[in-house]
Amino acid sequence: MSAGRRPGAPQETGAAVPAAVPPGSRPPKPRKSKAGRERRTRAFLRRPGFRMLFLLPAGAALLVGLNAGLQLMGADAPLKLDRFPEIHGMLLVLGFVGTVIALERSVALGRAAGYLSPALLGLSGLFMISPLPLPVGKLVLLAGTIAMLLVYVPLWRRQRDNVVLIQVLGGVAAVGAAALWVRVPDVAVLLPFLIGFVVLTIAGERLELARIGITSPRAEPILTLLAFAMTISTVATLLWPAGGYPLFGLSLLAIVAWLAGYDAARKTIRGQGLPRYIAACLLAGYGWLAIAGVVLALHDRTLDGAAYDAVLHAVFLGFTISMIMAHASVILPAVLRKPLPYTELFWVPAVLLQASLLLRLGLGDAAGIHGAWVAGGVLNVISLLLFAVMAVWQATHPPKAVA
């Protein structure tokens, strides 16, 4: 026994001796480990209900944006407000499509901070719709695009890949569009930036999916160079329209050629069921994007009139919505952890979208037949709503397994 040690006292071993708990009181709870908190956070972020919250404002942006489109055409829109035509384009491209893309990227990142981007983009749409001053919605939209761009920073550190780099350039275009819209009310001036956002983001996704079938070592570097060319020409349309617009149109056509040349859709179109449906939507989207590229390449200034309408809807309906229709059966399970079973009825809204665009752009914009332009626009809205309703139904009413 060492000197000074009382009999019965605990031996000093370097470990802390817990203090005596007073009678009738509860012992202190053990501290939760950092790893445990991270597991619970990841589990919460994976909950379908949590992720669905971000799609609700995106759905509101879609509905109000379509309503604004009807109002712009002079059709019988359910709601008519003076602000709707002004926010129509930005609400659909960044409020709806931007929120969906940001949510998908946040899911890929897997961190709570990443969800700031879809939250801000969704809120910006609600603010634009609300009676709040429009600059409030514009500033929140800008913050949302910046947050979306920042999500790519850890993704790039995790995987220094051409896929991420191309999508980063798309994010830069989104920030440029939102920043310019704060001071420039004319969306026609921002059109190349909005096109760059959706085209480069989707091109990066298609590159990732097409890698298995790509044998040429030059394919990825070529698409990356084309993405930089599009980004440079996008800025040129603002600073030097006479040369910028033709260059932008040519870069767009070059990306279309790459997508059509390397995409497996050229082969799977001869298949059956879901692969054939996806391939048909993809190839149709590439066709509409090529039309937009030709129109842009033939102009030397900001688009207006029929040319503006044709490019706007060829890109954001013909290309973007066709891509969403094609990828919905893949995106929804990945984002919401809920299956979206394929049904042949999906062909109905897909075919209706293509036919309505032919009517609107072919007879409406090209031939100048106003009735065809309005009818085509109304059918555009019906095709989108029909697909949305069918997708929600399929996701919430999965087919019963056969015993």
Coordinates of C-alpha atoms in Angstrom, one line a residue, residues 98-261:
G98 CA -33.2 23.4 -61.8
T99 CA -34.8 22.1 -58.6
V100 CA -35.0 18.6 -60.0
I101 CA -31.4 18.6 -61.1
A102 CA -30.2 20.2 -57.9
L103 CA -32.0 17.5 -55.9
E104 CA -30.5 14.8 -58.0
R105 CA -27.0 16.2 -57.4
S106 CA -27.7 16.6 -53.6
V107 CA -28.7 12.9 -53.5
A108 CA -25.4 12.0 -55.2
L109 CA -23.4 14.1 -52.7
G110 CA -25.2 12.6 -49.7
R111 CA -24.6 15.5 -47.3
A112 CA -27.2 17.6 -45.5
A113 CA -25.6 20.9 -46.7
G114 CA -26.1 19.8 -50.3
Y115 CA -29.9 20.1 -49.9
L116 CA -29.6 23.9 -49.5
S117 CA -29.6 24.2 -53.3
P118 CA -32.9 22.5 -54.1
A119 CA -34.4 24.2 -51.1
L120 CA -33.4 27.7 -52.3
L121 CA -34.4 27.0 -55.9
G122 CA -37.8 25.7 -54.8
L123 CA -38.3 28.7 -52.5
S124 CA -37.4 31.1 -55.3
G125 CA -40.2 29.7 -57.4
L126 CA -42.7 30.1 -54.6
F127 CA -41.4 33.7 -54.0
M128 CA -41.8 34.5 -57.7
I129 CA -45.4 33.3 -57.6
S130 CA -46.2 35.1 -54.4
P131 CA -47.1 38.8 -53.9
L132 CA -43.6 39.5 -52.7
P133 CA -41.5 41.9 -54.8
L134 CA -40.1 40.1 -57.7
P135 CA -36.5 41.0 -56.9
V136 CA -36.8 38.9 -53.7
G137 CA -37.5 35.8 -55.9
K138 CA -34.7 36.7 -58.2
L139 CA -32.1 37.0 -55.5
V140 CA -33.1 33.7 -53.9
L141 CA -32.9 32.1 -57.3
L142 CA -29.4 33.4 -57.7
A143 CA -28.5 32.1 -54.3
G144 CA -29.9 28.7 -55.3
T145 CA -27.9 28.5 -58.5
I146 CA -24.7 29.4 -56.6
A147 CA -25.5 26.7 -54.0
M148 CA -26.0 24.2 -56.8
L149 CA -22.6 25.1 -58.3
L150 CA -21.0 24.7 -54.9
V151 CA -22.4 21.1 -54.6
Y152 CA -20.1 20.2 -57.5
V153 CA -17.0 21.2 -55.5
P154 CA -17.0 18.1 -53.2
L155 CA -18.2 16.0 -56.1
W156 CA -15.2 17.1 -58.1
R157 CA -12.9 16.4 -55.2
R158 CA -14.4 12.9 -54.9
Q159 CA -14.2 12.2 -58.6
R160 CA -12.1 14.4 -60.8
D161 CA -13.9 13.3 -63.9
N162 CA -15.0 14.8 -67.3
V163 CA -18.6 14.1 -66.3
V164 CA -18.4 16.4 -63.3
L165 CA -16.4 19.0 -65.2
I166 CA -19.0 19.3 -68.0
Q167 CA -21.8 19.6 -65.4
V168 CA -19.8 22.3 -63.6
L169 CA -19.9 24.3 -66.8
G170 CA -23.6 23.8 -66.9
G171 CA -23.8 25.1 -63.3
V172 CA -21.8 28.2 -64.3
A173 CA -24.3 28.9 -67.0
A174 CA -27.1 28.7 -64.5
V175 CA -25.4 31.2 -62.2
G176 CA -24.8 33.5 -65.2
A177 CA -28.5 33.4 -66.2
A178 CA -29.8 34.0 -62.6
A179 CA -27.2 36.8 -62.1
L180 CA -28.1 38.6 -65.3
W181 CA -31.8 38.3 -64.7
V182 CA -31.4 40.4 -61.5
R183 CA -30.6 43.4 -63.8
V184 CA -31.8 42.3 -67.2
P185 CA -35.6 41.6 -67.4
D186 CA -35.5 40.4 -71.1
V187 CA -35.2 36.6 -70.9
A188 CA -34.3 36.4 -74.6
V189 CA -30.9 37.9 -73.7
L190 CA -30.4 35.1 -71.2
L191 CA -31.5 32.3 -73.5
P192 CA -28.0 31.0 -74.4
F193 CA -27.2 30.7 -70.7
L194 CA -30.3 28.8 -69.9
I195 CA -29.7 26.5 -72.9
G196 CA -26.1 25.9 -71.7
F197 CA -27.3 24.9 -68.3
V198 CA -29.7 22.2 -69.4
V199 CA -27.7 20.9 -72.4
L200 CA -24.3 20.6 -70.5
T201 CA -25.9 19.1 -67.5
I202 CA -27.7 16.5 -69.5
A203 CA -24.7 15.9 -71.8
G204 CA -22.6 15.1 -68.7
E205 CA -25.3 12.6 -67.6
R206 CA -25.4 11.0 -71.0
L207 CA -21.6 10.7 -71.1
E208 CA -21.7 8.8 -67.8
L209 CA -24.4 6.4 -69.1
A210 CA -22.7 5.9 -72.5
R211 CA -19.3 5.0 -71.2
I212 CA -19.8 1.3 -71.4
G213 CA -20.4 1.3 -75.1
I214 CA -17.8 4.0 -76.0
T215 CA -14.6 2.5 -77.5
S216 CA -12.9 5.6 -78.8
P217 CA -10.4 7.2 -76.4
R218 CA -11.1 10.6 -78.0
A219 CA -14.8 10.6 -77.3
E220 CA -14.6 12.1 -73.7
P221 CA -12.0 14.7 -74.5
I222 CA -14.0 15.8 -77.6
L223 CA -17.2 16.3 -75.6
T224 CA -15.3 18.2 -72.9
L225 CA -13.7 20.6 -75.4
L226 CA -17.2 21.1 -77.0
A227 CA -18.5 21.9 -73.5
F228 CA -15.9 24.6 -73.1
A229 CA -16.6 25.9 -76.6
M230 CA -20.3 26.2 -75.7
T231 CA -19.4 28.1 -72.5
I232 CA -17.2 30.5 -74.3
S233 CA -19.7 31.1 -77.1
T234 CA -22.4 31.6 -74.5
V235 CA -20.5 34.6 -73.1
A236 CA -19.8 35.8 -76.6
T237 CA -23.6 36.0 -77.4
L238 CA -23.7 38.7 -74.7
L239 CA -20.5 40.6 -75.6
W240 CA -20.4 40.0 -79.3
P241 CA -23.8 38.9 -80.6
A242 CA -22.9 39.0 -84.3
G243 CA -20.3 36.3 -83.9
G244 CA -21.5 34.8 -80.6
Y245 CA -24.8 33.5 -81.8
P246 CA -23.5 31.6 -84.9
L247 CA -20.7 30.1 -82.8
F248 CA -23.1 29.1 -80.1
G249 CA -25.4 27.5 -82.6
L250 CA -22.5 25.6 -84.2
S251 CA -21.3 24.4 -80.7
L252 CA -24.8 23.2 -80.0
L253 CA -24.9 21.3 -83.3
A254 CA -21.5 19.7 -82.5
I255 CA -22.8 18.5 -79.1
V256 CA -25.9 17.1 -80.8
A257 CA -23.7 15.2 -83.3
W258 CA -21.7 13.7 -80.4
L259 CA -24.8 12.7 -78.5
A260 CA -26.4 11.1 -81.5
G261 CA -23.2 9.4 -82.5

